[in-house]
Amino acid sequence: MIIVITPEEMIQNETELINELFQEGLDLLHIRKPFINSEKMMDFIQNIDSKFHHQLVLHSHYDLAKDFNILRFHFREIDRQNNLFKSFTDSIISTSVHGIESFNELNESWEYAFISPVFPSISKKGYGENSNILNDIKRRNNSKVKLIALGGINENNIQEVFDSKVDGVALLGAIWKSDEPLNVFKKCR
């Protein structure tokens, strides 16, 4: 499984590229736009081909989901700890963890969890410099929840990540910091 996470800031031709990524086989798109208002978020989603809406995952603006038939929601670690996901019983939910111990404690309510940073981040300079996540994944004992690797993953190291027995990867900086994002995605795929 390959997931792409949007950059927090809006970028030029973003939804056009998103539609192309879906046409190239993107599994899921996480929409992470914490700084835009509901109106801008509606415009953003409307510019994504409606045949892909069931593959969108919202990180915010959850109230817009019913307008677009979106059933997938992502909750940050802090939101999970504060039980903000409890009312989403008929939804597909995912979360984030920053250690294998936290991942191993997740119950089957969660479809998958991002674990990060696997490698030094491409989009957040200095983040993940001393990460041991790839090594820590060997201590995974939770098979009820899919494990998605995130952080510093690109076309040059993606095979190493899949070799570590994760269920998928999430790409962010490799796509959005590239001059040729579609080609990077194809190489990763």
Backbone as a printed PyTorch tensor [residue, N CA C, xyz], in Angstrom:
tensor([[[  0.8490,  -1.1830,   0.0000],
         [  0.0000,   0.0000,   0.0000],
         [  0.8900,   1.2400,   0.0000]],

        [[  0.5840,   2.1610,  -0.8970],
         [  1.2920,   3.4460,  -0.9100],
         [  0.2790,   4.5680,  -0.6840]],

        [[  0.5810,   5.3670,   0.3220],
         [ -0.2500,   6.5020,   0.7090],
         [  0.5620,   7.7670,   0.4450]],

        [[ -0.1070,   8.8140,   0.0030],
         [  0.5400,  10.1270,  -0.0940],
         [ -0.1810,  11.0600,   0.8720]],

        [[  0.5940,  11.8710,   1.5730],
         [  0.0600,  12.8840,   2.4870],
         [  0.2820,  14.2460,   1.8390]],

        [[ -0.7550,  15.0810,   1.8320],
         [ -0.5980,  16.4100,   1.2400],
         [  0.3310,  17.2540,   2.1010]],

        [[  0.9710,  18.2440,   1.4890],
         [  1.7010,  19.2130,   2.3080],
         [  0.6860,  20.0740,   3.0640]],

        [[  1.0950,  20.6390,   4.1930],
         [  0.1720,  21.4730,   4.9690],
         [ -0.2390,  22.7210,   4.1960]],

        [[  0.7000,  23.3000,   3.4660],
         [  0.3910,  24.5170,   2.7090],
         [ -0.1570,  24.1350,   1.3310]],

        [[ -0.9670,  25.0160,   0.7670],
         [ -1.4890,  24.7890,  -0.5810],
         [ -0.3520,  25.0030,  -1.5720]],

        [[ -0.2960,  24.1610,  -2.6010],
         [  0.7110,  24.3680,  -3.6320],
         [  0.0390,  24.4210,  -4.9950]],

        [[  0.7270,  25.0470,  -5.9200],
         [  0.1700,  25.2440,  -7.2570],
         [ -0.0790,  23.9010,  -7.9420]],

        [[ -1.2380,  23.7780,  -8.5980],
         [ -1.6190,  22.5780,  -9.3590],
         [ -1.6800,  21.3070,  -8.5080]],

        [[ -1.8940,  21.4810,  -7.2140],
         [ -1.8700,  20.3280,  -6.3030],
         [ -2.9540,  19.3030,  -6.6310]],

        [[ -4.1870,  19.7590,  -6.8310],
         [ -5.2600,  18.7930,  -7.0810],
         [ -5.1110,  18.1210,  -8.4410]],

        [[ -4.5500,  18.8120,  -9.4230],
         [ -4.2900,  18.1830, -10.7140],
         [ -3.3000,  17.0370, -10.5420]],

        [[ -2.2500,  17.2870,  -9.7630],
         [ -1.2590,  16.2490,  -9.5040],
         [ -1.8890,  15.0940,  -8.7210]],

        [[ -2.7350,  15.4170,  -7.7540],
         [ -3.4080,  14.3750,  -6.9720],
         [ -4.2300,  13.4690,  -7.8860]],

        [[ -4.9750,  14.0510,  -8.8050],
         [ -5.7550,  13.2450,  -9.7490],
         [ -4.8430,  12.3470, -10.5960]],

        [[ -3.6900,  12.8690, -11.0000],
         [ -2.7360,  12.0650, -11.7710],
         [ -2.1700,  10.9280, -10.9210]],

        [[ -1.8820,  11.2200,  -9.6430],
         [ -1.3700,  10.1710,  -8.7410],
         [ -2.3900,   9.0410,  -8.6070]],

        [[ -3.6540,   9.4010,  -8.4470],
         [ -4.6890,   8.3690,  -8.3590],
         [ -4.7480,   7.5560,  -9.6540]],

        [[ -4.6380,   8.2180, -10.7860],
         [ -4.6720,   7.5040, -12.0670],
         [ -3.4830,   6.5600, -12.2090]],

        [[ -2.3940,   6.8710, -11.5120],
         [ -1.1930,   6.0140, -11.5450],
         [ -1.2230,   4.9250, -10.4750]],

        [[ -2.3310,   4.8330,  -9.7140],
         [ -2.4570,   3.7300,  -8.7580],
         [ -2.2850,   4.0840,  -7.2990]],

        [[ -2.3200,   5.3630,  -6.9580],
         [ -2.2520,   5.7570,  -5.5470],
         [ -3.3750,   5.0740,  -4.7750]],

        [[ -3.0500,   4.4930,  -3.6240],
         [ -4.0530,   3.7880,  -2.8210],
         [ -4.9210,   4.7500,  -2.0180]],

        [[ -4.2850,   5.6240,  -1.2410],
         [ -5.0160,   6.5700,  -0.3980],
         [ -4.2870,   7.9090,  -0.3760]],

        [[ -5.0630,   8.9840,  -0.2350],
         [ -4.5060,  10.3220,  -0.0650],
         [ -4.9750,  10.8740,   1.2700]],

        [[ -4.0100,  11.2270,   2.1230],
         [ -4.3210,  11.8770,   3.3900],
         [ -4.3080,  13.3830,   3.1690]],

        [[ -5.4330,  14.0330,   3.4090],
         [ -5.5230,  15.4860,   3.2580],
         [ -5.2180,  16.1250,   4.6000]],

        [[ -4.0370,  16.7230,   4.6710],
         [ -3.5800,  17.3540,   5.9050],
         [ -3.3710,  18.8370,   5.6220]],

        [[ -4.4280,  19.6040,   5.8680],
         [ -4.4280,  21.0460,   5.6040],
         [ -4.9800,  21.7640,   6.8420]],

        [[ -4.2420,  21.7690,   7.9430],
         [ -4.7890,  22.2990,   9.1980],
         [ -5.0500,  23.8040,   9.1960]],

        [[ -4.4520,  24.5240,   8.2470],
         [ -4.5280,  25.9830,   8.3130],
         [ -5.5450,  26.5920,   7.3550]],

        [[ -6.3160,  25.7710,   6.6460],
         [ -7.2960,  26.3450,   5.7230],
         [ -8.7000,  26.2510,   6.3210]],

        [[ -9.5710,  27.1530,   5.8860],
         [-10.9390,  27.1550,   6.4060],
         [-11.7940,  26.1440,   5.6460]],

        [[-13.0060,  25.9420,   6.1060],
         [-13.9010,  24.9370,   5.5210],
         [-14.1910,  25.2110,   4.0500]],

        [[-14.3460,  26.4780,   3.7060],
         [-14.6520,  26.8330,   2.3190],
         [-13.5140,  26.4300,   1.3860]],

        [[-12.2710,  26.7310,   1.7970],
         [-11.1150,  26.3480,   0.9850],
         [-10.9690,  24.8320,   0.9150]],

        [[-11.2740,  24.1630,   2.0270],
         [-11.1970,  22.7000,   2.0440],
         [-12.2350,  22.1060,   1.0890]],

        [[-13.4440,  22.6700,   1.0740],
         [-14.4750,  22.1880,   0.1470],
         [-14.0110,  22.3500,  -1.3010]],

        [[-13.4560,  23.5080,  -1.6150],
         [-12.9400,  23.7440,  -2.9740],
         [-11.8500,  22.7320,  -3.3260]],

        [[-10.9730,  22.4880,  -2.3710],
         [ -9.8640,  21.5540,  -2.5770],
         [-10.4080,  20.1570,  -2.9180]],

        [[-11.3380,  19.6710,  -2.1070],
         [-11.8890,  18.3240,  -2.3290],
         [-12.6780,  18.2760,  -3.6370]],

        [[-13.4200,  19.3380,  -3.9470],
         [-14.1980,  19.3570,  -5.1900],
         [-13.3120,  19.2710,  -6.4270]],

        [[-12.0710,  19.7080,  -6.3070],
         [-11.1460,  19.6510,  -7.4380],
         [-10.4760,  18.2830,  -7.5960]],

        [[-10.7490,  17.3840,  -6.6700],
         [-10.2880,  16.0010,  -6.7980],
         [-11.4390,  15.2200,  -7.4170]],

        [[-11.1560,  14.4580,  -8.4430],
         [-12.1850,  13.6980,  -9.1560],
         [-13.0190,  12.8820,  -8.1650]],

        [[-14.3370,  13.0090,  -8.2590],
         [-15.2320,  12.3650,  -7.2880],
         [-15.0890,  10.8510,  -7.2660]],

        [[-14.5970,  10.2470,  -8.3450],
         [-14.4170,   8.7890,  -8.3290],
         [-13.3100,   8.3630,  -7.3660]],

        [[-12.5130,   9.3320,  -6.8780],
         [-11.4480,   9.0350,  -5.9210],
         [-11.8140,   9.4300,  -4.4870]],

        [[-12.9710,  10.0170,  -4.2690],
         [-13.3220,  10.5100,  -2.9360],
         [-13.3240,   9.4070,  -1.8780]],

        [[-13.6520,   8.1850,  -2.2710],
         [-13.6470,   7.0870,  -1.2870],
         [-12.2170,   6.7140,  -0.8630]],

        [[-11.2080,   7.2810,  -1.5360],
         [ -9.8080,   7.0180,  -1.2010],
         [ -9.1690,   8.2000,  -0.4610]],

        [[ -9.9980,   9.1570,  -0.0610],
         [ -9.4960,  10.3160,   0.6770],
         [ -9.6160,  10.0720,   2.1720]],

        [[ -8.6320,  10.5840,   2.9080],
         [ -8.6120,  10.4780,   4.3680],
         [ -8.4770,  11.8960,   4.9110]],

        [[ -9.4070,  12.2910,   5.7610],
         [ -9.3750,  13.6440,   6.3260],
         [ -8.6230,  13.6730,   7.6500]],

        [[ -7.7590,  14.6870,   7.8000],
         [ -7.0590,  14.9400,   9.0630],
         [ -7.7600,  16.0360,   9.8590]],

        [[ -8.6720,  16.7400,   9.2220],
         [ -9.4140,  17.8340,   9.8620],
         [-10.6790,  18.0570,   9.0390]],

        [[-11.4780,  19.0410,   9.4270],
         [-12.7020,  19.3580,   8.6840],
         [-13.5750,  18.1120,   8.5140]],

        [[-13.6440,  17.3150,   9.5650],
         [-14.3780,  16.0430,   9.5120],
         [-15.8440,  16.2340,   9.1260]],

        [[-16.3880,  17.3980,   9.4590],
         [-17.8030,  17.6720,   9.1570],
         [-18.0900,  17.7180,   7.6580]],

        [[-17.0670,  17.8770,   6.8320],
         [-17.2790,  17.9310,   5.3800],
         [-17.4010,  16.5330,   4.7630]],

        [[-17.0790,  15.5180,   5.5170],
         [-17.0360,  14.1550,   4.9740],
         [-18.3570,  13.7300,   4.3510]],

        [[-19.4570,  14.0370,   5.0160],
         [-20.7640,  13.5860,   4.4930],
         [-21.0790,  14.2130,   3.1370]],

        [[-20.6130,  15.4400,   2.8900],
         [-20.8580,  16.1050,   1.6070],
         [-20.1380,  15.4090,   0.4540]],

        [[-19.0730,  14.6820,   0.7750],
         [-18.2480,  14.0700,  -0.2710],
         [-18.1860,  12.5490,  -0.1690]],

        [[-19.0020,  11.9810,   0.6960],
         [-19.0270,  10.5290,   0.8510],
         [-17.6600,   9.9760,   1.2790]],

        [[-17.0010,  10.7010,   2.1770],
         [-15.6940,  10.2850,   2.6940],
         [-15.9200,   9.5420,   4.0110]],

        [[-15.3400,   8.3520,   4.1210],
         [-15.5350,   7.5160,   5.3080],
         [-14.2480,   7.2650,   6.0830]],

        [[-13.1650,   7.9390,   5.6750],
         [-11.8570,   7.6900,   6.2960],
         [-11.3740,   8.9400,   7.0300]],

        [[-10.8930,   8.7110,   8.2660],
         [-10.4520,   9.8140,   9.1200],
         [ -9.1660,   9.4410,   9.8290]],

        [[ -8.2650,  10.4170,   9.9320],
         [ -6.9940,  10.2040,  10.6250],
         [ -6.9660,  11.0490,  11.8960]],

        [[ -6.4650,  10.4490,  12.9600],
         [ -6.3830,  11.1290,  14.2500],
         [ -4.9330,  11.1330,  14.7270]],

        [[ -4.4630,  12.3260,  15.0870],
         [ -3.1130,  12.4530,  15.6290],
         [ -3.0160,  11.6740,  16.9320]],

        [[ -1.8060,  11.4270,  17.3520],
         [ -1.5720,  10.6880,  18.5920],
         [ -2.2850,  11.3560,  19.7750]],

        [[ -2.1880,  12.6780,  19.8700],
         [ -2.8180,  13.4060,  20.9850],
         [ -4.3430,  13.2780,  20.9290]],

        [[ -4.9090,  13.2970,  19.7250],
         [ -6.3610,  13.1460,  19.5800],
         [ -6.7970,  11.7340,  19.9790]],

        [[ -5.9670,  10.7480,  19.6640],
         [ -6.2630,   9.3630,  20.0620],
         [ -6.2360,   9.2480,  21.5800]],

        [[ -5.2290,   9.8420,  22.1810],
         [ -5.0990,   9.7790,  23.6370],
         [ -6.2570,  10.4950,  24.3340]],

        [[ -6.8320,  11.5010,  23.6660],
         [ -7.9710,  12.2350,  24.2280],
         [ -9.3190,  11.6750,  23.7720]],

        [[ -9.2920,  10.4980,  23.1340],
         [-10.5130,   9.7920,  22.7030],
         [-11.4000,  10.5930,  21.7540]],

        [[-10.8120,  11.4540,  20.9200],
         [-11.6120,  12.2600,  20.0010],
         [-12.1810,  11.4500,  18.8360]],

        [[-11.7670,  10.1980,  18.7270],
         [-12.2240,   9.3390,  17.6330],
         [-13.4640,   8.5290,  17.9970]],

        [[-13.8780,   8.5620,  19.2400],
         [-14.9240,   7.6530,  19.7470],
         [-16.2530,   7.7440,  18.9970]],

        [[-16.5940,   8.9000,  18.4420],
         [-17.8830,   9.0400,  17.7580],
         [-17.8280,   8.5930,  16.2980]],

        [[-16.6870,   8.0960,  15.8430],
         [-16.5250,   7.7050,  14.4470],
         [-16.6480,   6.1830,  14.2890]],

        [[-17.6940,   5.6290,  14.8690],
         [-17.8280,   4.1710,  14.9240],
         [-18.0780,   3.5230,  13.5660]],

        [[-18.7290,   4.2070,  12.6510],
         [-19.0090,   3.6160,  11.3360],
         [-17.9840,   4.0300,  10.2900]],

        [[-16.8390,   4.4820,  10.7370],
         [-15.8280,   5.0190,   9.8410],
         [-14.5900,   4.1360,   9.8460]],

        [[-13.7110,   4.3960,   8.8870],
         [-12.4090,   3.7420,   8.8380],
         [-11.4210,   4.7530,   9.4190]],

        [[-10.7790,   4.3770,  10.5150],
         [ -9.9130,   5.3430,  11.2010],
         [ -8.4590,   4.8700,  11.2310]],

        [[ -7.5830,   5.8610,  11.1980],
         [ -6.1460,   5.6100,  11.2860],
         [ -5.5580,   6.6090,  12.2700]],

        [[ -4.3240,   6.3520,  12.6870],
         [ -3.6800,   7.2120,  13.6670],
         [ -2.1740,   7.2340,  13.4070]],

        [[ -1.4610,   7.9550,  14.2570],
         [ -0.0050,   8.0560,  14.1640],
         [  0.6160,   7.6220,  15.4770]],

        [[  1.7680,   6.9650,  15.3850],
         [  2.5490,   6.6220,  16.5730],
         [  4.0040,   6.9840,  16.2800]],

        [[  4.7680,   7.1200,  17.3470],
         [  6.1820,   7.4660,  17.1730],
         [  7.0870,   6.4430,  17.8320]],

        [[  6.5070,   5.2850,  18.1470],
         [  7.2910,   4.1940,  18.7140],
         [  6.5360,   2.8870,  18.5820]],

        [[  7.2800,   1.7930,  18.5120],
         [  6.6460,   0.4910,  18.3130],
         [  5.8150,   0.0710,  19.5300]],

        [[  6.1950,   0.5360,  20.7150],
         [  5.4220,   0.1950,  21.9200],
         [  4.0000,   0.7340,  21.8000]],

        [[  3.8600,   1.9960,  21.3660],
         [  2.5300,   2.5980,  21.1840],
         [  1.7480,   1.8500,  20.1130]],

        [[  2.4330,   1.4620,  19.0390],
         [  1.7620,   0.7190,  17.9770],
         [  1.2310,  -0.6120,  18.5060]],

        [[  2.0580,  -1.3190,  19.2580],
         [  1.6690,  -2.6380,  19.7590],
         [  0.4550,  -2.5820,  20.6840]],

        [[  0.1770,  -1.4160,  21.2580],
         [ -0.9690,  -1.2660,  22.1730],
         [ -2.2750,  -0.9190,  21.4610]],

        [[ -2.2340,  -0.6010,  20.1720],
         [ -3.4540,  -0.2220,  19.4470],
         [ -4.4040,  -1.4110,  19.3140]],

        [[ -5.7110,  -1.1340,  19.4020],
         [ -6.6900,  -2.2060,  19.2150],
         [ -7.2100,  -2.2230,  17.7870]],

        [[ -8.0650,  -3.1730,  17.4890],
         [ -8.5380,  -3.3940,  16.1210],
         [ -9.4840,  -2.3090,  15.6110]],

        [[ -9.8010,  -1.2970,  16.4110],
         [-10.5920,  -0.1620,  15.9250],
         [ -9.8510,   0.5630,  14.8000]],

        [[ -8.5250,   0.4930,  14.8360],
         [ -7.6820,   1.2360,  13.9040],
         [ -7.3580,   0.3700,  12.7010]],

        [[ -7.5890,   0.9030,  11.4900],
         [ -7.2280,   0.1360,  10.2940],
         [ -5.7110,   0.0910,  10.1400]],

        [[ -5.0690,   1.2420,  10.3350],
         [ -3.6110,   1.2970,  10.2490],
         [ -3.1010,   2.4670,  11.0680]],

        [[ -1.7730,   2.4370,  11.2710],
         [ -1.1120,   3.5340,  11.9760],
         [  0.1790,   3.8730,  11.2580]],

        [[  0.4280,   5.1820,  11.1320],
         [  1.7220,   5.6460,  10.6420],
         [  2.7160,   5.5030,  11.7830]],

        [[  3.9000,   5.0040,  11.4910],
         [  4.9870,   5.0310,  12.4660],
         [  6.1030,   5.8650,  11.8410]],

        [[  6.5880,   6.8280,  12.6040],
         [  7.5910,   7.7400,  12.0560],
         [  8.4900,   8.2930,  13.1530]],

        [[  9.6300,   8.8150,  12.7670],
         [ 10.2090,   8.8870,  11.4240],
         [ 11.1010,   7.6730,  11.1460]],

        [[ 10.9270,   7.0740,   9.9820],
         [ 11.7200,   5.9060,   9.6100],
         [ 13.1440,   6.3430,   9.2350]],

        [[ 13.2300,   7.3970,   8.4310],
         [ 14.5060,   7.9870,   8.0340],
         [ 14.4330,   9.4780,   8.3390]],

        [[ 15.5680,  10.1810,   8.2690],
         [ 15.4970,  11.6400,   8.4380],
         [ 14.4920,  12.2440,   7.4520]],

        [[ 13.6450,  13.0970,   7.9590],
         [ 12.5510,  13.6760,   7.1760],
         [ 13.0560,  14.5050,   6.0000]],

        [[ 12.3350,  14.3950,   4.8860],
         [ 12.6360,  15.2120,   3.7040],
         [ 11.9810,  16.5850,   3.8610]],

        [[ 10.7750,  16.6030,   4.4550],
         [ 10.0180,  17.8590,   4.5390],
         [ 10.3010,  18.6500,   5.8220]],

        [[ 10.7340,  17.9740,   6.9010],
         [ 11.0460,  18.6660,   8.1610],
         [ 12.5330,  18.4850,   8.4440]],

        [[ 13.3170,  19.4500,   8.0540],
         [ 14.7740,  19.3540,   8.2060],
         [ 15.1640,  19.0850,   9.6650]],

        [[ 16.0670,  18.1100,   9.8450],
         [ 16.5640,  17.7960,  11.1760],
         [ 15.7260,  16.7850,  11.9370]],

        [[ 14.5100,  16.5060,  11.4660],
         [ 13.6130,  15.5840,  12.1780],
         [ 13.9400,  14.1430,  11.7920]],

        [[ 14.1490,  13.3030,  12.7950],
         [ 14.3950,  11.8870,  12.5420],
         [ 15.8440,  11.5300,  12.2880]],

        [[ 16.7540,  12.4300,  12.6280],
         [ 18.1790,  12.1850,  12.3660],
         [ 18.6790,  10.9060,  13.0440]],

        [[ 18.1850,  10.6110,  14.2430],
         [ 18.6890,   9.4620,  15.0060],
         [ 17.6420,   8.3730,  15.1550]],

        [[ 16.8030,   8.2210,  14.1630],
         [ 15.7030,   7.2580,  14.2530],
         [ 16.1830,   5.8140,  14.1790]],

        [[ 15.5680,   4.9720,  14.9990],
         [ 15.8220,   3.5310,  14.9540],
         [ 14.5530,   2.7600,  14.6090]],

        [[ 13.5880,   3.4530,  14.0380],
         [ 12.2700,   2.8490,  13.7880],
         [ 12.3760,   1.5630,  12.9610]],

        [[ 13.1790,   1.5670,  11.9000],
         [ 13.2710,   0.3610,  11.0620],
         [ 13.7180,  -0.8310,  11.8850]],

        [[ 14.6410,  -0.6060,  12.7980],
         [ 15.1060,  -1.6630,  13.6810],
         [ 14.0140,  -2.0390,  14.7000]],

        [[ 13.3160,  -1.0230,  15.2220],
         [ 12.2790,  -1.2560,  16.2370],
         [ 11.1030,  -2.0650,  15.6870]],

        [[ 10.8550,  -1.9520,  14.3740],
         [  9.7130,  -2.6520,  13.7660],
         [  9.8280,  -4.1590,  13.9850]],

        [[ 11.0320,  -4.6490,  14.1720],
         [ 11.2290,  -6.0860,  14.4270],
         [ 10.5170,  -6.5200,  15.7000]],

        [[ 10.2360,  -5.5710,  16.5980],
         [  9.5470,  -5.8950,  17.8620],
         [  8.0250,  -5.7690,  17.7360]],

        [[  7.5430,  -5.6410,  16.5270],
         [  6.0930,  -5.5550,  16.3010],
         [  5.4360,  -6.8680,  16.7260]],

        [[  4.3790,  -6.7450,  17.5440],
         [  3.6250,  -7.9440,  17.9140],
         [  2.1190,  -7.7270,  17.7500]],

        [[  1.7590,  -6.6790,  17.0670],
         [  0.3460,  -6.3580,  16.8390],
         [  0.0290,  -6.6420,  15.3690]],

        [[ -0.7670,  -7.6860,  15.1310],
         [ -1.1320,  -8.0150,  13.7500],
         [ -2.5450,  -7.5460,  13.4150]],

        [[ -3.2370,  -6.9210,  14.3880],
         [ -4.6170,  -6.4610,  14.1660],
         [ -4.6600,  -5.1380,  13.3960]],

        [[ -3.5510,  -4.4010,  13.4140],
         [ -3.4940,  -3.0660,  12.8230],
         [ -2.3680,  -3.0540,  11.7930]],

        [[ -2.6360,  -2.4840,  10.6160],
         [ -1.5930,  -2.3820,   9.6000],
         [ -0.5840,  -1.3130,  10.0080]],

        [[  0.6670,  -1.5690,   9.7100],
         [  1.7620,  -0.6630,  10.0550],
         [  2.2490,   0.0320,   8.7830]],

        [[  2.1450,   1.3620,   8.7690],
         [  2.5400,   2.1680,   7.6130],
         [  3.7470,   3.0230,   8.0010]],

        [[  4.8510,   2.8260,   7.2920],
         [  6.0800,   3.5700,   7.5720],
         [  6.0130,   4.9630,   6.9420]],

        [[  6.5150,   5.9520,   7.6730],
         [  6.4980,   7.3450,   7.2330],
         [  7.7900,   8.0260,   7.6540]],

        [[  8.2760,   8.9140,   6.7960],
         [  9.4140,   9.7400,   7.1710],
         [ 10.6540,   9.4390,   6.3530]],

        [[ 10.9860,  10.3470,   5.4450],
         [ 12.2240,  10.2370,   4.6840],
         [ 12.2380,   9.1380,   3.6360]],

        [[ 11.0780,   8.5790,   3.3190],
         [ 11.0200,   7.4800,   2.3530],
         [ 10.9770,   8.0440,   0.9380]],

        [[ 11.8190,   7.4790,   0.0690],
         [ 11.8540,   7.9070,  -1.3290],
         [ 12.1350,   6.6990,  -2.2230]],

        [[ 12.3210,   6.9560,  -3.5190],
         [ 12.5120,   5.8580,  -4.4680],
         [ 13.8030,   5.0890,  -4.2150]],

        [[ 14.7580,   5.6780,  -3.4880],
         [ 16.0430,   5.0100,  -3.2420],
         [ 16.0360,   4.0940,  -2.0240]],

        [[ 15.1030,   4.3040,  -1.0850],
         [ 15.1220,   3.4880,   0.1370],
         [ 13.8040,   2.7450,   0.3900]],

        [[ 12.8380,   2.8790,  -0.5110],
         [ 11.5140,   2.2930,  -0.2750],
         [ 11.5820,   0.7670,  -0.1810]],

        [[ 12.4530,   0.1350,  -0.9660],
         [ 12.5400,  -1.3310,  -0.9200],
         [ 13.0170,  -1.8060,   0.4500]],

        [[ 13.9760,  -1.1010,   1.0280],
         [ 14.4730,  -1.4300,   2.3720],
         [ 13.3320,  -1.3730,   3.3910]],

        [[ 12.4530,  -0.3960,   3.2220],
         [ 11.3190,  -0.2520,   4.1410],
         [ 10.3630,  -1.4330,   3.9800]],

        [[ 10.0070,  -1.7630,   2.7480],
         [  9.1070,  -2.9060,   2.5330],
         [  9.7530,  -4.2140,   3.0000]],

        [[ 11.0690,  -4.3120,   2.8870],
         [ 11.7680,  -5.5150,   3.3590],
         [ 11.6630,  -5.6750,   4.8730]],

        [[ 11.3480,  -4.5930,   5.5770],
         [ 11.2280,  -4.6580,   7.0410],
         [  9.8610,  -5.1590,   7.4850]],

        [[  9.0450,  -5.5910,   6.5480],
         [  7.7460,  -6.2230,   6.8250],
         [  6.6630,  -5.2380,   7.2710]],

        [[  6.7240,  -4.0020,   6.7850],
         [  5.6220,  -3.0660,   7.0320],
         [  4.5020,  -3.3970,   6.0510]],

        [[  3.3200,  -2.8680,   6.2970],
         [  2.1760,  -3.1270,   5.4250],
         [  2.0330,  -2.0780,   4.3290]],

        [[  2.7880,  -1.0020,   4.4540],
         [  2.7230,   0.0530,   3.4610],
         [  3.6310,   1.2000,   3.8480]],

        [[  3.6840,   2.1900,   2.9540],
         [  4.4790,   3.3890,   3.2150],
         [  3.6360,   4.6190,   2.9220]],

        [[  3.9940,   5.6940,   3.5720],
         [  3.3740,   6.9940,   3.3060],
         [  4.4740,   7.9290,   2.8170]],

        [[  4.1680,   8.6250,   1.7320],
         [  5.1240,   9.5560,   1.1300],
         [  4.6310,  10.9780,   1.3150]],

        [[  5.5420,  11.8730,   1.6210],
         [  5.1920,  13.2810,   1.7420],
         [  6.2720,  14.1050,   1.0410]],

        [[  7.4150,  14.2770,   1.6800],
         [  8.4800,  15.0900,   1.1010],
         [  8.9900,  14.5760,  -0.2330]],

        [[  9.0700,  13.2470,  -0.3950],
         [  9.5690,  12.6830,  -1.6570],
         [  8.7220,  13.1490,  -2.8340]],

        [[  7.4300,  13.3140,  -2.6060],
         [  6.5240,  13.7610,  -3.6630],
         [  6.5460,  15.2770,  -3.8030]],

        [[  6.2550,  15.9730,  -2.7190],
         [  5.9880,  17.4130,  -2.7900],
         [  7.2440,  18.2660,  -2.8580]],

        [[  8.4070,  17.7170,  -2.4930],
         [  9.6620,  18.4770,  -2.5930],
         [ 10.4000,  18.1520,  -3.8920]],

        [[  9.7710,  17.3470,  -4.7490],
         [ 10.4020,  16.9300,  -5.9950],
         [  9.9840,  17.8320,  -7.1520]],

        [[ 10.8830,  17.9730,  -8.1190],
         [ 10.5440,  18.6910,  -9.3500],
         [  9.7240,  17.8060, -10.2810]],

        [[  9.7640,  16.4950, -10.0410],
         [  9.0210,  15.5410, -10.8670],
         [  8.2440,  14.5790,  -9.9770]],

        [[  7.2400,  15.0750,  -9.2580],
         [  6.5380,  14.2470,  -8.2750],
         [  5.8870,  12.9910,  -8.8620]],

        [[  5.3410,  13.0890, -10.0560],
         [  4.6850,  11.9320, -10.6610],
         [  5.7110,  10.8280, -10.9620]],

        [[  6.8700,  11.2220, -11.4610],
         [  7.9270,  10.2350, -11.7310],
         [  8.4420,   9.5970, -10.4610]],

        [[  8.5840,  10.3740,  -9.3950],
         [  9.0100,   9.8160,  -8.1050],
         [  7.9820,   8.7890,  -7.6320]],

        [[  6.7070,   9.1320,  -7.7450],
         [  5.6520,   8.2020,  -7.3310],
         [  5.7370,   6.9030,  -8.1410]],

        [[  5.8850,   7.0260,  -9.4530],
         [  5.9620,   5.8340, -10.3160],
         [  7.1530,   4.9550,  -9.9190]],

        [[  8.2930,   5.5730,  -9.6270],
         [  9.4720,   4.7930,  -9.2030],
         [  9.2170,   4.0960,  -7.8730]],

        [[  8.5440,   4.7780,  -6.9620],
         [  8.2240,   4.1690,  -5.6690],
         [  7.2220,   3.0280,  -5.8470]],

        [[  6.2730,   3.2110,  -6.7210],
         [  5.2300,   2.1980,  -6.9720],
         [  5.8860,   0.9380,  -7.5210]]])
